[in-house]
CSV table of C-alpha atoms in Angstrom, one decimal:
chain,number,residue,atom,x,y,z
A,935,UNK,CA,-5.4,-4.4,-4.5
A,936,UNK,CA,-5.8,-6.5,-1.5
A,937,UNK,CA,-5.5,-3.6,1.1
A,938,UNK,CA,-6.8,-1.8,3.3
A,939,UNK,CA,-5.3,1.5,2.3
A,940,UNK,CA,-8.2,3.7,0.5
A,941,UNK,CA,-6.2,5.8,-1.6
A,942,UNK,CA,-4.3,2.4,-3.4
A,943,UNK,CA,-8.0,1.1,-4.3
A,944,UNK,CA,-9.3,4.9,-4.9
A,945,UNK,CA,-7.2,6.7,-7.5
A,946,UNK,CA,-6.7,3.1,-9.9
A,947,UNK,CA,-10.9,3.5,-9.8
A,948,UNK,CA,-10.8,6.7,-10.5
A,949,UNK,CA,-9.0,7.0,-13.1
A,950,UNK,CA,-10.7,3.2,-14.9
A,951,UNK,CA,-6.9,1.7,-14.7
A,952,UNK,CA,-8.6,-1.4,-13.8
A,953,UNK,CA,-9.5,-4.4,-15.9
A,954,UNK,CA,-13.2,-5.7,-15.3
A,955,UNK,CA,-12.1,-8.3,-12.7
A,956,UNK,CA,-9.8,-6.1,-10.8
A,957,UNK,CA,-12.5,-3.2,-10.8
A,958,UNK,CA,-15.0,-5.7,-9.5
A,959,UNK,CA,-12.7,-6.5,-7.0
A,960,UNK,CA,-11.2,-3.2,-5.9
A,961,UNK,CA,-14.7,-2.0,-5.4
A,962,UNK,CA,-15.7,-4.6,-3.1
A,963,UNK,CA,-12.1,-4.2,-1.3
A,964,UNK,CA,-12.9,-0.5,-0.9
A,965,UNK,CA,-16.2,-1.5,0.5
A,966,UNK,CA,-14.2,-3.9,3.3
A,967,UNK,CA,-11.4,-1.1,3.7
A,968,UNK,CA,-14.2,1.2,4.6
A,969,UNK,CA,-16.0,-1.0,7.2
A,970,UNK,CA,-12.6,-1.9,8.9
A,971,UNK,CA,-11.7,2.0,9.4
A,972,UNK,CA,-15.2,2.5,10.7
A,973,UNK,CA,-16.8,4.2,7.8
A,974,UNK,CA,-13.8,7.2,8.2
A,975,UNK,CA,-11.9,9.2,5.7
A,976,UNK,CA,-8.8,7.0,5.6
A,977,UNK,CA,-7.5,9.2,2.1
A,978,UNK,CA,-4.8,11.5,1.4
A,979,UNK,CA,-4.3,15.2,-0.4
A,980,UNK,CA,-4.9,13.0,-3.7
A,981,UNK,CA,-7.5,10.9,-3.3
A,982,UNK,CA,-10.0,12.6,-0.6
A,983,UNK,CA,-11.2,14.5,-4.1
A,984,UNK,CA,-12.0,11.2,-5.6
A,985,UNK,CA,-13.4,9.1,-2.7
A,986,UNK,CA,-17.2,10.0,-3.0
A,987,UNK,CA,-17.5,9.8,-6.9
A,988,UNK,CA,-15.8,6.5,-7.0
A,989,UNK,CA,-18.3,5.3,-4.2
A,990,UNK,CA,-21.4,6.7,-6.1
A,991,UNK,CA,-20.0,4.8,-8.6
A,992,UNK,CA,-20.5,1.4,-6.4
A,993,UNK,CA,-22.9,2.1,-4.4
A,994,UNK,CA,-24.7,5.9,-3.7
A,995,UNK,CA,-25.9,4.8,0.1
A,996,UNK,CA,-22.1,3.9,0.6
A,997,UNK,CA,-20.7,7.3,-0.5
A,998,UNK,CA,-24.1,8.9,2.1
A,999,UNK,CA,-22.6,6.6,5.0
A,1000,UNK,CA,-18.6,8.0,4.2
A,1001,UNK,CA,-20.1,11.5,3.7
A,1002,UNK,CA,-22.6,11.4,7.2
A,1003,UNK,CA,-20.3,10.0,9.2
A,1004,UNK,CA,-19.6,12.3,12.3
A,1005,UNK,CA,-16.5,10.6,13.8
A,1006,UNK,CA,-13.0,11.9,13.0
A,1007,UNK,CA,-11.4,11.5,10.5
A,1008,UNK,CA,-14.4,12.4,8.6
A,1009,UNK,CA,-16.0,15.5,7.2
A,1010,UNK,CA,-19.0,16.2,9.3
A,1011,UNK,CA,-17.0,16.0,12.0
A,1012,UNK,CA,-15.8,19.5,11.5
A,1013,UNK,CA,-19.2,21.3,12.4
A,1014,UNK,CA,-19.8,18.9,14.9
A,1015,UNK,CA,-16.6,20.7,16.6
A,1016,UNK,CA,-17.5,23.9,16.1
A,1017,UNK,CA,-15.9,24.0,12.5
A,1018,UNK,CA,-18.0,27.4,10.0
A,1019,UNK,CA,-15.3,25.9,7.2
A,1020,UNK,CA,-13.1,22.7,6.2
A,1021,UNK,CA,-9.4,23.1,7.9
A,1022,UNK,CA,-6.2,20.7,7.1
A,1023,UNK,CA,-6.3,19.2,10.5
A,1024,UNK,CA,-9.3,17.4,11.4
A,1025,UNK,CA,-9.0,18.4,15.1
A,1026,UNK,CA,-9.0,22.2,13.6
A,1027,UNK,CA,-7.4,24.9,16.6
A,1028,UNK,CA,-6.9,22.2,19.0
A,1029,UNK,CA,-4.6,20.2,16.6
A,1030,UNK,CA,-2.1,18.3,18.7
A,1031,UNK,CA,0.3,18.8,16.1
A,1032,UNK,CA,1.4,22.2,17.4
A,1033,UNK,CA,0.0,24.5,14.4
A,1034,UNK,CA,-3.7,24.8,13.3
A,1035,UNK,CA,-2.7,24.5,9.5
A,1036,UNK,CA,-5.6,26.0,7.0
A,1037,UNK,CA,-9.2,26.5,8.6
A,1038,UNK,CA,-10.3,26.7,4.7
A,1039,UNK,CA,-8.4,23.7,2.9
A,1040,UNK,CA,-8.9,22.8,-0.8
A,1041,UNK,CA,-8.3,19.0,-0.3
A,1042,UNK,CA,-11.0,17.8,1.9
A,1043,UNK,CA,-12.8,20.9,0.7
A,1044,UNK,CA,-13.3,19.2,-2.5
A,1045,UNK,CA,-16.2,17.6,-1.1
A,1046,UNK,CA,-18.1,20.3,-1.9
A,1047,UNK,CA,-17.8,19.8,-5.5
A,1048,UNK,CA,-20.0,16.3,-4.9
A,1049,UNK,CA,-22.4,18.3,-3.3
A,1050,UNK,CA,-23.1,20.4,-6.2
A,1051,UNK,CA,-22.9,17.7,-9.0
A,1052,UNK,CA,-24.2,14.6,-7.8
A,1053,UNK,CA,-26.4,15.6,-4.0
A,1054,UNK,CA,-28.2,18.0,-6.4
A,1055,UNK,CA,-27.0,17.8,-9.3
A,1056,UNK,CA,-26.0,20.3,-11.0
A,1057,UNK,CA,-23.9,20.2,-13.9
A,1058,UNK,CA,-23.0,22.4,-16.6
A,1059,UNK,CA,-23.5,20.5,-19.8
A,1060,UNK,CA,-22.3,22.8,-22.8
A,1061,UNK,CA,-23.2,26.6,-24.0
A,1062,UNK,CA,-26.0,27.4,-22.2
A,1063,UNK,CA,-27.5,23.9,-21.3
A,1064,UNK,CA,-27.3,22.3,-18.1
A,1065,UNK,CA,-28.0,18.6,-16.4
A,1066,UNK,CA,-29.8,18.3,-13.4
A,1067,UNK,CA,-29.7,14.9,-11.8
A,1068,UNK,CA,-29.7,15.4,-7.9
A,1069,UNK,CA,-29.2,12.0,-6.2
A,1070,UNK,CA,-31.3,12.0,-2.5
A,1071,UNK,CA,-29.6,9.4,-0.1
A,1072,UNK,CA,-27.9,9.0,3.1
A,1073,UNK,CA,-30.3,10.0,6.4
A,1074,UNK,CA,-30.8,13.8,4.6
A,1075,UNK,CA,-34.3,15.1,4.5
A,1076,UNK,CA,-33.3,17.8,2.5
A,1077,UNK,CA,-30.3,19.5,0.4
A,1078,UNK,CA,-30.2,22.7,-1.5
A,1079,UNK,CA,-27.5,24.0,-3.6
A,1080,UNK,CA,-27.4,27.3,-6.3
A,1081,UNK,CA,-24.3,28.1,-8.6
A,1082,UNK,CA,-23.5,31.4,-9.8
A,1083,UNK,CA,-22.8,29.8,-13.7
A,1084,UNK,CA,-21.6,32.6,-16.3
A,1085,UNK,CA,-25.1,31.9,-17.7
A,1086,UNK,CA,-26.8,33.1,-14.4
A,1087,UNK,CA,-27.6,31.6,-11.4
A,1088,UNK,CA,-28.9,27.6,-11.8
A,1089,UNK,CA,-30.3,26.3,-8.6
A,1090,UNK,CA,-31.6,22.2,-7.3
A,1091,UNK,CA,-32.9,21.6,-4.0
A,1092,UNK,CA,-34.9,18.5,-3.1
A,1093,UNK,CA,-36.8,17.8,0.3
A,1094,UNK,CA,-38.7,14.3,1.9
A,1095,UNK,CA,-41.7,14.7,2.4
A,1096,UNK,CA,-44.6,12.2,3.2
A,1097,UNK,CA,-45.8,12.0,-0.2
A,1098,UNK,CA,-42.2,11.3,-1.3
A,1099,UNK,CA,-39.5,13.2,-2.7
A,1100,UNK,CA,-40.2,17.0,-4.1
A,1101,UNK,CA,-37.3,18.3,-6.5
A,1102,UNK,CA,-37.2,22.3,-7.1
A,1103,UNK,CA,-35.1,23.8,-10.1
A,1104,UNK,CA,-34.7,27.1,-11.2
A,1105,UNK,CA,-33.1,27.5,-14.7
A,1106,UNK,CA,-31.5,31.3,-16.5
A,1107,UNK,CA,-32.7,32.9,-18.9
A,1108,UNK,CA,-31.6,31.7,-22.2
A,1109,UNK,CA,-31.4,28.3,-21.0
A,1110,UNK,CA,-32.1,25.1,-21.2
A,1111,UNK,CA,-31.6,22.0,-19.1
A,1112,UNK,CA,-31.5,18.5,-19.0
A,1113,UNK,CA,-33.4,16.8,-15.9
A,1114,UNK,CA,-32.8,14.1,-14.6
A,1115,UNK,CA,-34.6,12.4,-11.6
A,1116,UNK,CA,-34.5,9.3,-9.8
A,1117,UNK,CA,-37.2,6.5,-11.4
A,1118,UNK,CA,-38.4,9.5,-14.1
A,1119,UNK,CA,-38.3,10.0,-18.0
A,1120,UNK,CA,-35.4,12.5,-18.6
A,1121,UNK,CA,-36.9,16.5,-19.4
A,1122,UNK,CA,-36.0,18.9,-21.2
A,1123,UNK,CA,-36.5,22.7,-19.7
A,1124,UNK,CA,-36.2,26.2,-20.7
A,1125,UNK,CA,-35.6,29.2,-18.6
A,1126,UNK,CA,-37.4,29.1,-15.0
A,1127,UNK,CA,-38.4,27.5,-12.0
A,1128,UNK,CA,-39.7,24.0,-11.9
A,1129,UNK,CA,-41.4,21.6,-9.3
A,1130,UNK,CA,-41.1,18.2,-9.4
């Protein structure tokens, strides 16, 4: 565990194959393995998935600074470059490696899934139920995400504002939902569109 390779101190996280002193310590190392590569993706096909719930799971402002930061390897350094999707190369058409690979790849386009369950957090929770526990962080003002569930379509967007965070949630018909909001009691809603 005493590397500075982030997939070896990633997946065993992931997947709790840690006892409570290695986990304590593989979290801090990922922490140090993280600030020596800059704050940059340094994970592979496996562990690029994994990367941002493990870090929630330390520390949410950590997984903001991996997620924000611009520089390559990382994933806002896509749109930066002119990027409209996530390709396999992180230099996209002007890969040095001779061929562009995907300009839509599933591996670091996994970070979308993080996006939708923890940024706003959305989560399908059973038959007709859902959680809702977005988590605002990083340098974002605002975030907005809907999902077409088979229940309907279940949207959570929040936005700072000077009077402090304002949630909106929109719930289908013929359900409920679970929400969840930083420093708040846990509500239950029905069918509609909520402000919080």
């Amino acid at each position: 565990l005493d590397t500075d390779r982030q997939a070896q101190l990633v997946r065993p996280l992931a997947f709790e194959l840690l006892d409570e002193a290695q986990t304590e310590y593989a979290q801090k190392r990922l922490l140090t393995a993280l600030e020596h590569f800059r704050w940059r993706l340094g994970t592979g096909f496996l562990s690029t998935p994994l990367i941002l719930d493990v870090l929630t799971d330390i520390d949410l402002e950590s997984a903001y600074r991996l997620l924000e930061n611009e520089e390559i390897p990382g994933w806002l350094s896509m749109p930066k470059n002119g990027a409209t999707t996530i390709w396999e190369a992180w230099e996209g058409p002007n890969s040095k490696s001779g061929g562009i690979g995907s300009l839509n790849h599933y591996s670091k386009g996994a970070v979308t899934a993080w996006l939708f369950d923890t940024m706003c957090g959305i989560r399908v929770d059973g038959e007709n139920h859902f959680v809702i526990a977005p988590h605002p962080g990083g340098h974002f003002t605002r975030a907005k995400a809907a999902y077409d569930s088979v229940y309907g379509k279940v949207e959570s967007g929040w936005e700072k504002t000077p009077d402090g965070w304002h949630y909106t949630i929109t719930i289908p018909a013929n359900c409920t939902a679970a929400v969840c909001l930083p420093g708040k009691e846990a509500a239950t809603v029905e069918s509609g569109t909520y402000t919080f």
